Amino acid sequence: MKTIDDLLADGVSGKRVFVRADLNVPLDGTTITDDGRIRAVAPTIARLAEAGARVIVASHLGRPKGAPDPAFSLAPAAERLGDVLGRPVAFAADTVGDSAKSVTAALADGEVAVLENLRFNPGETSKDDAERGAFADELAALADVYVGDGFGAVHRKHASVFDLPARLPHAAGDLIATEVGVLKKLTEDVARPYAVVLGGAKVSDKLGVIDNLLGKADRILIGGGMAYTFLKAQGHEVGISLLQEDQVPVVQEYLKRAEAQGVEFVLPVDVLVAPEFPDLKTKAPANPTTVAADAIPADQEGLDIGPETRKLYAEKLADAATVFWNGPMGVFEHPDYAEGTRAVARALVDSPAFSVVGGGDSAAAVRTLGFDENAFGHISTGGGASLEYLEGKTLPGLAALED
């Protein structure tokens, strides 16, 4: 896999370099609430621009339905990228139309432009190879070289991720090189003890990674909404908590396999409950009650791990040499249910372990709760991509960058 260093050695001055970035940032209207992904890809873009490349940045944002939608415009991300880079960034109002062609053609050496949301074109996400390929052909006509640096999208077989690299000389950007290097530390010659913390809403989203990690991790800590399916699998009442009833037999089987393989599964011993989900807009006090994990009232919903579980999880992480964390422990967006997630983040900061925060809500929580990003070994920009890598899957966007 070629890198930016290889491109720079060959020379990029005057060349149109297409950078597939991940600018899929959360928005409140047109206000970016977390610019972590923009800051993560900026060094690659800066290196290319400083070397005289004419940089064309492209990304998706959200899930528009294959047509322009102002709610999913990349204009705010383009503006923020200019702030981070400290240089003007032009913006094309379409992906491969007249605006894209004129804006990219007008670029001078060292200048940067951002195309509008790639998913405004149905060819980007099409499952039809011909339709996807036709869109990739139009994108390829805009550039001379391709750089893949949108790690958060490499698990998608999309035109700009999978098909476009086959049409241009290509290389991996600095962010992807870093992400892959980190993930190798979680899968090859792992420093032990190796602890994995999994949270989030649905256990079904994590089954593949749990299945693969049963043969690799020393202990797996479970929190978030998915914890209640595990508690149900142990025969406990979970009230009106989030539950995937159809996954209970699968979870029971995983618990048996873990015991047979000597992998320690750590589940909550107490939880915070309330009769209804909190109001995340007003953040009105929720007044939760703490109960034992095996004593959740039938009319209550579990919304965070309790104080004893926070202590237990901190103890289980204290002696770890490697930690991977994906998914919050509760509804961290509300202050009454943020302490579980805060406790896990604090445990990683205090631990000497090589700690990896696996993107998505976990990365957002770290920033929302005010932790120094540099206190962690690595904060990934791709939650889904990280999980699929750890499942052992081939990621289309990475395979496309191989020579």
XYZ file of N, CA, C and O in Angstrom, residues 79-261:
732
model
N -16.197 25.078 5.348
C -15.801 26.310 6.031
C -14.908 26.004 7.233
O -13.888 26.670 7.441
N -15.288 24.989 7.988
C -14.489 24.624 9.169
C -13.122 24.083 8.755
O -12.111 24.353 9.416
N -13.065 23.325 7.654
C -11.779 22.822 7.165
C -10.852 23.982 6.839
O -9.651 23.940 7.152
N -11.379 25.039 6.244
C -10.562 26.216 5.954
C -10.010 26.835 7.217
O -8.845 27.261 7.268
N -10.837 26.871 8.276
C -10.366 27.417 9.553
C -9.221 26.580 10.109
O -8.220 27.118 10.600
N -9.387 25.248 10.062
C -8.370 24.350 10.607
C -7.068 24.441 9.802
O -5.964 24.450 10.366
N -7.202 24.501 8.487
C -6.017 24.564 7.626
C -5.359 25.943 7.656
O -4.168 26.075 7.357
N -6.150 26.961 7.972
C -5.627 28.322 7.929
C -5.400 28.806 6.516
O -4.512 29.621 6.250
N -6.235 28.328 5.596
C -6.129 28.749 4.199
C -7.518 28.691 3.564
O -8.387 27.950 4.046
N -7.754 29.460 2.501
C -9.072 29.440 1.858
C -9.399 28.055 1.302
O -8.510 27.350 0.799
N -10.649 27.671 1.390
C -11.130 26.413 0.816
C -12.332 26.725 -0.062
O -13.345 27.240 0.431
N -12.221 26.437 -1.336
C -13.333 26.660 -2.256
C -14.380 25.567 -2.063
O -14.074 24.481 -1.560
N -15.603 25.843 -2.474
C -16.672 24.856 -2.305
C -17.459 24.711 -3.593
O -17.919 25.704 -4.176
N -17.600 23.468 -4.054
C -18.395 23.186 -5.245
C -19.796 22.796 -4.817
O -19.975 21.978 -3.912
N -20.795 23.349 -5.490
C -22.182 23.133 -5.093
C -22.752 21.808 -5.592
O -23.923 21.522 -5.377
N -21.940 21.012 -6.280
C -22.373 19.683 -6.697
C -21.178 18.735 -6.659
O -20.082 19.124 -6.215
N -21.368 17.500 -7.118
C -20.293 16.499 -7.012
C -19.513 16.337 -8.310
O -18.287 16.274 -8.300
N -20.210 16.242 -9.433
C -19.527 16.057 -10.723
C -20.133 16.956 -11.809
O -19.851 16.772 -12.991
N -20.951 17.913 -11.400
C -21.614 18.794 -12.354
C -20.795 20.016 -12.721
O -19.566 20.045 -12.538
N -21.463 21.031 -13.229
C -20.783 22.237 -13.714
C -19.985 22.921 -12.606
O -18.865 23.403 -12.839
N -20.550 22.982 -11.399
C -19.842 23.646 -10.302
C -18.559 22.904 -9.947
O -17.494 23.516 -9.805
N -18.644 21.579 -9.830
C -17.455 20.780 -9.495
C -16.385 20.934 -10.571
O -15.194 21.097 -10.267
N -16.803 20.907 -11.814
C -15.833 21.011 -12.910
C -15.162 22.377 -12.934
O -13.940 22.479 -13.120
N -15.945 23.434 -12.726
C -15.360 24.776 -12.794
C -14.497 25.079 -11.566
O -13.410 25.665 -11.690
N -14.956 24.673 -10.388
C -14.186 24.934 -9.165
C -12.864 24.184 -9.179
O -11.810 24.746 -8.844
N -12.886 22.906 -9.576
C -11.634 22.129 -9.580
C -10.703 22.592 -10.698
O -9.483 22.593 -10.528
N -11.255 23.000 -11.825
C -10.418 23.479 -12.929
C -9.730 24.792 -12.578
O -8.642 25.095 -13.096
N -10.340 25.567 -11.697
C -9.792 26.873 -11.333
C -8.725 26.790 -10.242
O -8.078 27.806 -9.937
N -8.530 25.605 -9.656
C -7.551 25.479 -8.575
C -6.135 25.760 -9.077
O -5.725 25.260 -10.132
N -5.389 26.527 -8.311
C -3.962 26.738 -8.579
C -3.161 25.814 -7.677
O -3.707 25.177 -6.756
N -1.875 25.709 -7.911
C -1.020 24.856 -7.086
C -1.145 25.263 -5.613
O -1.089 26.457 -5.277
N -1.361 24.274 -4.742
C -1.456 24.534 -3.310
C -2.827 24.935 -2.823
O -3.009 25.198 -1.634
N -3.809 24.980 -3.723
C -5.163 25.362 -3.313
C -6.032 24.138 -3.051
O -5.746 23.037 -3.530
N -7.108 24.361 -2.290
C -7.970 23.271 -1.826
C -9.421 23.584 -2.147
O -9.869 24.728 -2.008
N -10.163 22.571 -2.566
C -11.600 22.702 -2.782
C -12.306 21.496 -2.184
O -11.740 20.397 -2.109
N -13.544 21.694 -1.753
C -14.384 20.615 -1.245
C -15.590 20.462 -2.161
O -16.245 21.452 -2.509
N -15.877 19.222 -2.570
C -17.075 18.944 -3.352
C -18.278 18.790 -2.424
O -18.135 18.455 -1.252
N -19.470 19.001 -2.976
C -20.699 18.787 -2.206
C -20.840 17.291 -1.875
O -20.130 16.438 -2.435
N -21.707 16.994 -0.943
C -21.947 15.651 -0.414
C -22.041 14.593 -1.518
O -22.926 14.629 -2.371
N -21.128 13.620 -1.485
C -21.097 12.572 -2.504
C -22.393 11.778 -2.567
O -22.779 11.284 -3.628
N -23.077 11.658 -1.447
C -24.305 10.864 -1.419
C -25.507 11.601 -2.007
O -26.605 11.060 -2.038
N -25.273 12.819 -2.506
C -26.329 13.496 -3.262
C -26.461 12.864 -4.648
O -27.400 13.165 -5.380
N -25.496 12.038 -5.019
C -25.543 11.306 -6.277
C -25.847 9.836 -5.973
O -25.113 9.211 -5.201
N -26.881 9.254 -6.562
C -27.235 7.864 -6.245
C -26.151 6.860 -6.606
O -26.117 5.760 -6.058
N -25.255 7.237 -7.526
C -24.191 6.319 -7.912
C -23.199 6.039 -6.806
O -22.530 5.012 -6.811
N -23.100 6.940 -5.825
C -22.124 6.760 -4.752
C -22.398 5.497 -3.946
O -21.487 4.721 -3.648
N -23.641 5.270 -3.590
C -23.967 4.148 -2.701
C -24.671 3.002 -3.414
O -25.073 2.027 -2.772
N -24.805 3.081 -4.728
C -25.540 2.063 -5.469
C -24.933 0.670 -5.300
O -23.714 0.506 -5.240
N -25.803 -0.325 -5.239
C -25.342 -1.711 -5.187
C -25.115 -2.273 -6.588
O -24.608 -3.392 -6.730
N -25.492 -1.487 -7.598
C -25.272 -1.890 -8.982
C -23.864 -1.460 -9.413
O -23.537 -0.270 -9.407
N -23.041 -2.428 -9.776
C -21.649 -2.132 -10.107
C -21.525 -1.129 -11.247
O -20.650 -0.256 -11.231
N -22.398 -1.230 -12.240
C -22.309 -0.341 -13.397
C -22.652 1.098 -13.018
O -21.977 2.041 -13.442
N -23.707 1.274 -12.212
C -24.091 2.628 -11.804
C -23.009 3.251 -10.928
O -22.660 4.419 -11.087
N -22.475 2.443 -10.012
C -21.403 2.937 -9.142
C -20.170 3.270 -9.975
O -19.502 4.290 -9.768
N -19.846 2.410 -10.928
C -18.673 2.619 -11.773
C -18.800 3.859 -12.640
O -17.817 4.583 -12.863
N -20.007 4.129 -13.119
C -20.215 5.319 -13.949
C -19.969 6.590 -13.143
O -19.374 7.556 -13.656
N -20.408 6.593 -11.888
C -20.155 7.760 -11.036
C -18.662 7.879 -10.745
O -18.095 8.976 -10.757
N -17.995 6.744 -10.515
C -16.549 6.765 -10.272
C -15.804 7.311 -11.484
O -14.803 8.034 -11.336
N -16.286 6.995 -12.675
C -15.658 7.529 -13.894
C -15.736 9.057 -13.927
O -14.761 9.727 -14.296
N -16.897 9.590 -13.546
C -17.052 11.046 -13.537
C -16.158 11.703 -12.492
O -15.581 12.768 -12.726
N -16.029 11.066 -11.342
C -15.137 11.596 -10.311
C -13.684 11.534 -10.769
O -12.908 12.470 -10.551
N -13.317 10.425 -11.419
C -11.935 10.246 -11.879
C -11.533 11.317 -12.882
O -10.358 11.712 -12.954
N -12.500 11.808 -13.641
C -12.202 12.834 -14.649
C -11.775 14.153 -14.020
O -11.172 14.997 -14.691
N -12.058 14.319 -12.731
C -11.694 15.563 -12.045
C -10.252 15.569 -11.550
O -9.742 16.628 -11.182
N -9.602 14.392 -11.505
C -8.322 14.304 -10.789
C -7.283 13.475 -11.527
O -7.581 12.784 -12.509
N -6.046 13.577 -11.018
C -4.923 12.804 -11.561
C -4.487 11.689 -10.612
O -3.937 10.679 -11.055
N -4.711 11.901 -9.325
C -4.229 10.975 -8.289
C -5.318 10.848 -7.224
O -6.054 11.809 -6.960
N -5.395 9.681 -6.602
C -6.375 9.431 -5.540
C -5.665 9.154 -4.219
O -4.703 8.376 -4.167
N -6.157 9.780 -3.155
C -5.675 9.495 -1.808
C -6.867 9.098 -0.948
O -7.820 9.868 -0.794
N -6.830 7.902 -0.411
C -7.881 7.439 0.486
C -7.528 7.793 1.918
O -6.512 7.330 2.439
N -8.329 8.652 2.548
C -8.048 9.020 3.937
C -9.322 9.140 4.770
O -9.299 9.711 5.853
N -10.425 8.566 4.255
C -11.677 8.587 5.005
C -11.881 7.270 5.724
O -12.683 6.437 5.290
N -11.172 7.070 6.829
C -11.228 5.771 7.498
C -12.646 5.399 7.905
O -13.020 4.225 7.855
N -13.445 6.379 8.283
C -14.802 6.092 8.722
C -15.693 5.517 7.640
O -16.804 5.069 7.922
N -15.205 5.486 6.392
C -16.011 4.966 5.283
C -15.392 3.757 4.602
O -15.969 3.224 3.653
N -14.235 3.281 5.064
C -13.537 2.211 4.328
C -14.247 0.865 4.396
O -13.910 -0.058 3.642
N -15.250 0.739 5.274
C -15.997 -0.521 5.314
C -17.192 -0.488 4.358
O -17.980 -1.443 4.326
N -17.318 0.594 3.575
C -18.408 0.724 2.616
C -17.918 0.473 1.189
O -16.892 1.033 0.780
N -18.645 -0.338 0.431
C -18.302 -0.552 -0.978
C -19.007 0.516 -1.805
O -19.973 0.255 -2.514
N -18.507 1.745 -1.681
C -19.092 2.883 -2.366
C -18.160 3.367 -3.477
O -16.957 3.067 -3.469
N -18.704 4.132 -4.395
C -17.953 4.527 -5.589
C -16.656 5.250 -5.255
O -15.591 4.937 -5.799
N -16.725 6.244 -4.358
C -15.543 7.046 -4.045
C -14.552 6.313 -3.154
O -13.399 6.739 -3.019
N -14.988 5.217 -2.558
C -14.154 4.466 -1.629
C -13.535 3.243 -2.293
O -12.352 2.945 -2.115
N -14.339 2.546 -3.086
C -13.914 1.257 -3.658
C -13.608 1.328 -5.152
O -12.594 0.807 -5.605
N -14.463 1.981 -5.928
C -14.313 1.970 -7.386
C -13.319 3.005 -7.903
O -12.582 2.746 -8.851
N -13.312 4.181 -7.293
C -12.456 5.265 -7.785
C -10.961 4.951 -7.703
O -10.221 5.276 -8.650
N -10.450 4.334 -6.637
C -9.012 4.040 -6.596
C -8.533 3.178 -7.758
O -7.363 3.279 -8.169
N -9.410 2.330 -8.299
C -9.020 1.477 -9.426
C -8.825 2.271 -10.709
O -8.223 1.786 -11.668
N -9.303 3.492 -10.721
C -9.251 4.306 -11.925
C -8.136 5.344 -11.914
O -7.928 6.034 -12.911
N -7.439 5.484 -10.790
C -6.379 6.488 -10.667
C -5.201 5.904 -9.889
O -5.378 4.976 -9.082
N -3.977 6.441 -10.106
C -2.877 6.084 -9.194
C -3.326 6.429 -7.777
O -3.957 7.474 -7.556
N -3.050 5.567 -6.804
C -3.637 5.768 -5.483
C -2.663 5.501 -4.350
O -1.663 4.794 -4.512
N -2.998 6.068 -3.194
C -2.186 5.889 -1.989
C -3.074 6.107 -0.772
O -4.135 6.728 -0.858
N -2.616 5.601 0.358
C -3.318 5.807 1.627
C -2.833 7.096 2.266
O -1.636 7.399 2.275
N -3.776 7.859 2.826
C -3.413 9.067 3.539
C -2.852 8.764 4.913
O -2.883 7.618 5.392
N -2.357 9.794 5.562
C -1.730 9.615 6.877
C -2.711 9.091 7.920
O -2.338 8.299 8.786
N -3.969 9.529 7.852
C -4.944 9.089 8.846
C -5.220 7.599 8.724
O -5.222 6.873 9.725
N -5.438 7.125 7.512
C -5.687 5.691 7.326
C -4.467 4.883 7.746
O -4.595 3.834 8.396
N -3.276 5.346 7.405
C -2.063 4.629 7.808
C -1.979 4.520 9.326
O -1.631 3.471 9.880
N -2.327 5.603 10.020
C -2.307 5.596 11.485
C -3.367 4.658 12.037
O -3.095 3.853 12.946
N -4.585 4.735 11.506
C -5.686 3.899 11.991
C -5.357 2.414 11.824
O -5.570 1.607 12.739
N -4.846 2.038 10.680
C -4.528 0.636 10.432
C -3.396 0.171 11.350
O -3.418 -0.935 11.896
N -2.410 1.030 11.555
C -1.319 0.684 12.460
C -1.809 0.434 13.872
O -1.368 -0.503 14.556
N -2.759 1.258 14.326
C -3.330 1.086 15.663
C -4.110 -0.213 15.747
O -3.983 -0.983 16.715
N -4.929 -0.502 14.745
C -5.749 -1.702 14.776
C -4.902 -2.969 14.735
O -5.284 -3.994 15.299
N -3.757 -2.896 14.101
C -2.860 -4.052 14.112
C -2.354 -4.340 15.519
O -2.109 -5.488 15.886
N -2.222 -3.271 16.330
C -1.808 -3.472 17.717
C -2.888 -4.176 18.534
O -2.616 -4.715 19.609
N -4.125 -4.138 18.027
C -5.233 -4.804 18.711
C -5.474 -6.214 18.191
O -6.302 -6.944 18.746
N -4.770 -6.596 17.134
C -5.017 -7.906 16.516
C -3.756 -8.745 16.328
O -3.852 -9.952 16.139
N -2.597 -8.111 16.367
C -1.348 -8.839 16.152
C -0.377 -8.557 17.304
O -0.099 -7.401 17.613
N 0.119 -9.593 17.947
C 1.078 -9.441 19.058
C 0.568 -8.450 20.099
O 1.235 -7.470 20.453
N -0.635 -8.695 20.584
C -1.283 -7.782 21.528
C -0.625 -7.859 22.898
O -0.376 -8.945 23.425
N -0.347 -6.675 23.483
C 0.175 -6.633 24.854
C -0.958 -7.008 25.815
O -2.069 -6.506 25.705
N -0.685 -7.895 26.760
C -1.712 -8.399 27.672
C -1.428 -8.000 29.114
O -0.297 -7.737 29.453
N -2.523 -7.931 29.909
C -3.908 -8.304 29.640
C -4.578 -7.369 28.630
O -4.319 -6.176 28.615
N -5.458 -7.966 27.808
C -6.188 -7.239 26.768
C -7.648 -7.157 27.187
O -8.340 -8.168 27.271
N -8.107 -5.933 27.481
C -9.488 -5.719 27.909
C -10.268 -4.983 26.822
O -9.738 -4.067 26.181
N -11.501 -5.376 26.625
C -12.380 -4.747 25.643
C -13.628 -4.257 26.368
O -14.230 -4.995 27.149
N -13.993 -2.998 26.126
C -15.192 -2.415 26.719
C -16.175 -2.138 25.590
O -15.865 -1.392 24.660
N -17.351 -2.752 25.660
C -18.358 -2.582 24.619
C -19.645 -2.042 25.223
O -20.136 -2.552 26.228
N -20.167 -0.995 24.604
C -21.425 -0.411 25.036
C -22.263 -0.051 23.838
O -22.120 -0.644 22.769
N -23.123 0.945 23.996
C -24.005 1.312 22.916
C -25.355 0.645 23.056
O -25.608 -0.115 23.990
N -26.214 0.911 22.081
C -27.611 0.504 22.216
C -27.870 -0.969 21.916
O -28.469 -1.673 22.726
N -27.408 -1.445 20.766
C -27.826 -2.759 20.293
C -26.719 -3.803 20.388
O -25.621 -3.616 19.865
N -27.025 -4.923 21.015
C -26.065 -6.015 21.085
C -25.819 -6.607 19.695
O -24.723 -7.092 19.403
N -26.824 -6.528 18.809
C -26.669 -7.090 17.464
C -25.560 -6.401 16.692
O -24.935 -7.007 15.810
N -25.301 -5.118 16.998
C -24.234 -4.387 16.320
C -22.851 -4.881 16.724
O -21.869 -4.620 16.022
N -22.769 -5.572 17.839
C -21.469 -5.962 18.380
C -21.222 -7.466 18.342
O -20.176 -7.927 18.775
N -22.189 -8.256 17.844
C -22.057 -9.713 17.890
C -20.831 -10.211 17.127
O -20.118 -11.103 17.583
N -20.592 -9.607 15.956
C -19.458 -10.057 15.156
C -18.134 -9.831 15.858
O -17.262 -10.710 15.869
N -17.969 -8.667 16.474
C -16.706 -8.376 17.149
C -16.562 -9.207 18.422
O -15.464 -9.668 18.754
N -17.686 -9.451 19.127
C -17.621 -10.313 20.306
C -17.194 -11.716 19.892
O -16.331 -12.341 20.522
N -17.783 -12.215 18.826
C -17.458 -13.560 18.340
C -15.968 -13.697 18.052
O -15.332 -14.678 18.439
N -15.398 -12.687 17.391
C -13.982 -12.749 17.034
C -13.074 -12.531 18.241
O -12.015 -13.140 18.356
N -13.504 -11.675 19.167
C -12.656 -11.353 20.324
C -12.658 -12.437 21.395
O -11.799 -12.441 22.272
N -13.619 -13.353 21.318
C -13.636 -14.442 22.308
C -12.358 -15.267 22.262
O -11.985 -15.885 23.245
N -11.694 -15.241 21.134
C -10.435 -15.976 21.043
C -9.218 -15.105 21.222
O -8.091 -15.593 21.126
N -9.431 -13.791 21.505
C -8.297 -12.872 21.562
C -8.233 -12.059 22.855
O -7.157 -11.823 23.390
N -9.378 -11.590 23.354
C -9.387 -10.743 24.539
C -9.299 -11.569 25.813
O -9.686 -12.739 25.848
N -8.779 -10.954 26.876
C -8.724 -11.612 28.180
C -9.987 -11.335 28.985
O -10.426 -12.171 29.769
N -10.560 -10.148 28.800
C -11.812 -9.826 29.483
C -12.607 -8.838 28.645
O -12.033 -8.013 27.937
N -13.933 -8.975 28.727
C -14.840 -8.125 27.976
C -15.838 -7.518 28.946
O -16.543 -8.244 29.660
N -15.878 -6.184 28.996
C -16.784 -5.458 29.879
C -17.956 -4.935 29.059
O -17.751 -4.357 27.990
N -19.159 -5.132 29.548
C -20.357 -4.778 28.800
C -21.137 -3.681 29.512
O -21.353 -3.738 30.730
N -21.571 -2.667 28.765
C -22.397 -1.594 29.309
C -23.367 -1.099 28.265
O -23.548 -1.718 27.215
N -23.995 0.043 28.515
C -24.930 0.617 27.563
C -26.215 -0.184 27.462
O -26.477 -1.112 28.230
N -27.024 0.154 26.448
C -28.288 -0.530 26.258
C -28.128 -2.006 26.005
O -28.999 -2.812 26.360
N -27.009 -2.417 25.387
C -26.806 -3.828 25.078
C -26.642 -4.677 26.336
O -26.862 -5.889 26.306
N -26.300 -4.051 27.464
C -26.087 -4.807 28.702
C -27.357 -5.522 29.161
O -27.291 -6.584 29.786
N -28.525 -4.953 28.821
C -29.773 -5.520 29.339
C -30.142 -6.816 28.625
O -30.808 -7.681 29.207
N -29.675 -6.986 27.381
C -29.858 -8.281 26.724
C -28.988 -9.336 27.395
O -29.399 -10.489 27.549
N -27.793 -8.932 27.839
C -26.928 -9.861 28.575
C -27.545 -10.226 29.926
O -27.526 -11.391 30.340
N -28.079 -9.224 30.615
C -28.695 -9.499 31.915
C -29.919 -10.401 31.744
O -30.152 -11.306 32.561
N -30.684 -10.172 30.687
C -31.832 -11.033 30.402
C -31.372 -12.456 30.121
O -32.026 -13.433 30.538
N -30.248 -12.582 29.422
C -29.711 -13.908 29.098
C -29.315 -14.670 30.356
O -29.287 -15.902 30.356
N -29.024 -13.924 31.428
C -28.703 -14.553 32.712
C -29.958 -14.821 33.541
O -29.857 -15.298 34.673
N -31.114 -14.485 32.984
C -32.361 -14.764 33.673
C -32.891 -13.641 34.530
O -33.827 -13.838 35.310
N -32.332 -12.428 34.388
C -32.754 -11.314 35.240
C -33.883 -10.505 34.599
O -33.972 -10.382 33.375
N -34.706 -9.905 35.433
C -35.729 -8.951 34.999
C -35.031 -7.669 34.549
O -34.138 -7.172 35.230
N -35.418 -7.127 33.381
C -34.794 -5.887 32.906
C -35.820 -4.774 32.730
O -35.506 -3.706 32.195
N -37.057 -4.985 33.196
C -38.072 -3.944 33.126
C -38.346 -3.509 31.706
O -38.494 -4.337 30.807
N -38.398 -2.188 31.493
C -38.662 -1.650 30.153
C -37.365 -1.180 29.489
O -37.371 -0.367 28.575
N -36.251 -1.719 29.956
C -34.940 -1.382 29.388
C -34.855 -1.856 27.939
O -35.585 -2.773 27.513
N -33.952 -1.237 27.195
C -33.710 -1.651 25.820
C -33.348 -3.130 25.803
O -32.458 -3.569 26.549
N -34.037 -3.903 24.983
C -33.833 -5.350 24.970
C -34.018 -5.893 23.561
O -34.994 -5.553 22.879
N -33.076 -6.725 23.128
C -33.222 -7.452 21.874
C -33.501 -8.915 22.233
O -32.591 -9.731 22.358
N -34.767 -9.202 22.404
C -35.192 -10.527 22.865
C -34.684 -11.641 21.958
O -34.305 -12.724 22.423
N -34.659 -11.376 20.641
C -34.245 -12.414 19.695
C -32.768 -12.750 19.801
O -32.326 -13.787 19.286
N -31.994 -11.880 20.460
C -30.554 -12.121 20.582
C -30.187 -12.826 21.892
O -29.031 -13.176 22.103
N -31.160 -13.060 22.760
C -30.868 -13.692 24.047
C -30.215 -15.064 23.879
O -29.197 -15.355 24.532
N -30.727 -15.953 23.004
C -30.060 -17.251 22.840
C -28.618 -17.141 22.347
O -27.748 -17.902 22.777
N -28.366 -16.174 21.456
C -26.999 -15.969 20.948
C -26.082 -15.524 22.078
O -24.958 -16.016 22.225
N -26.558 -14.588 22.879
C -25.769 -14.087 24.003
C -25.492 -15.208 25.009
O -24.376 -15.321 25.535
N -26.476 -16.036 25.271
C -26.273 -17.161 26.190
C -25.172 -18.089 25.680
O -24.344 -18.569 26.466
N -25.160 -18.304 24.378
C -24.125 -19.152 23.794
C -22.749 -18.502 23.926
O -21.751 -19.178 24.227
N -22.671 -17.190 23.724
C -21.396 -16.491 23.859
C -20.881 -16.556 25.300
O -19.678 -16.699 25.530
N -21.781 -16.427 26.244
C -21.371 -16.511 27.648
C -20.802 -17.887 27.968
O -19.809 -18.012 28.708
N -21.399 -18.929 27.406
C -20.882 -20.290 27.608
C -19.514 -20.445 26.956
O -18.588 -21.025 27.542
N -19.376 -19.938 25.742
C -18.082 -20.030 25.045
C -16.997 -19.272 25.794
O -15.858 -19.742 25.898
N -17.349 -18.096 26.313
C -16.367 -17.300 27.051
C -15.860 -18.066 28.265
O -14.658 -18.102 28.544
N -16.778 -18.684 28.988
C -16.379 -19.449 30.173
C -15.481 -20.614 29.788
O -14.467 -20.878 30.449
N -15.808 -21.282 28.686
C -15.017 -22.427 28.240
C -13.623 -22.011 27.777
O -12.653 -22.756 27.940
N -13.521 -20.789 27.222
C -12.236 -20.327 26.680
C -11.444 -19.489 27.671
O -10.366 -18.999 27.351
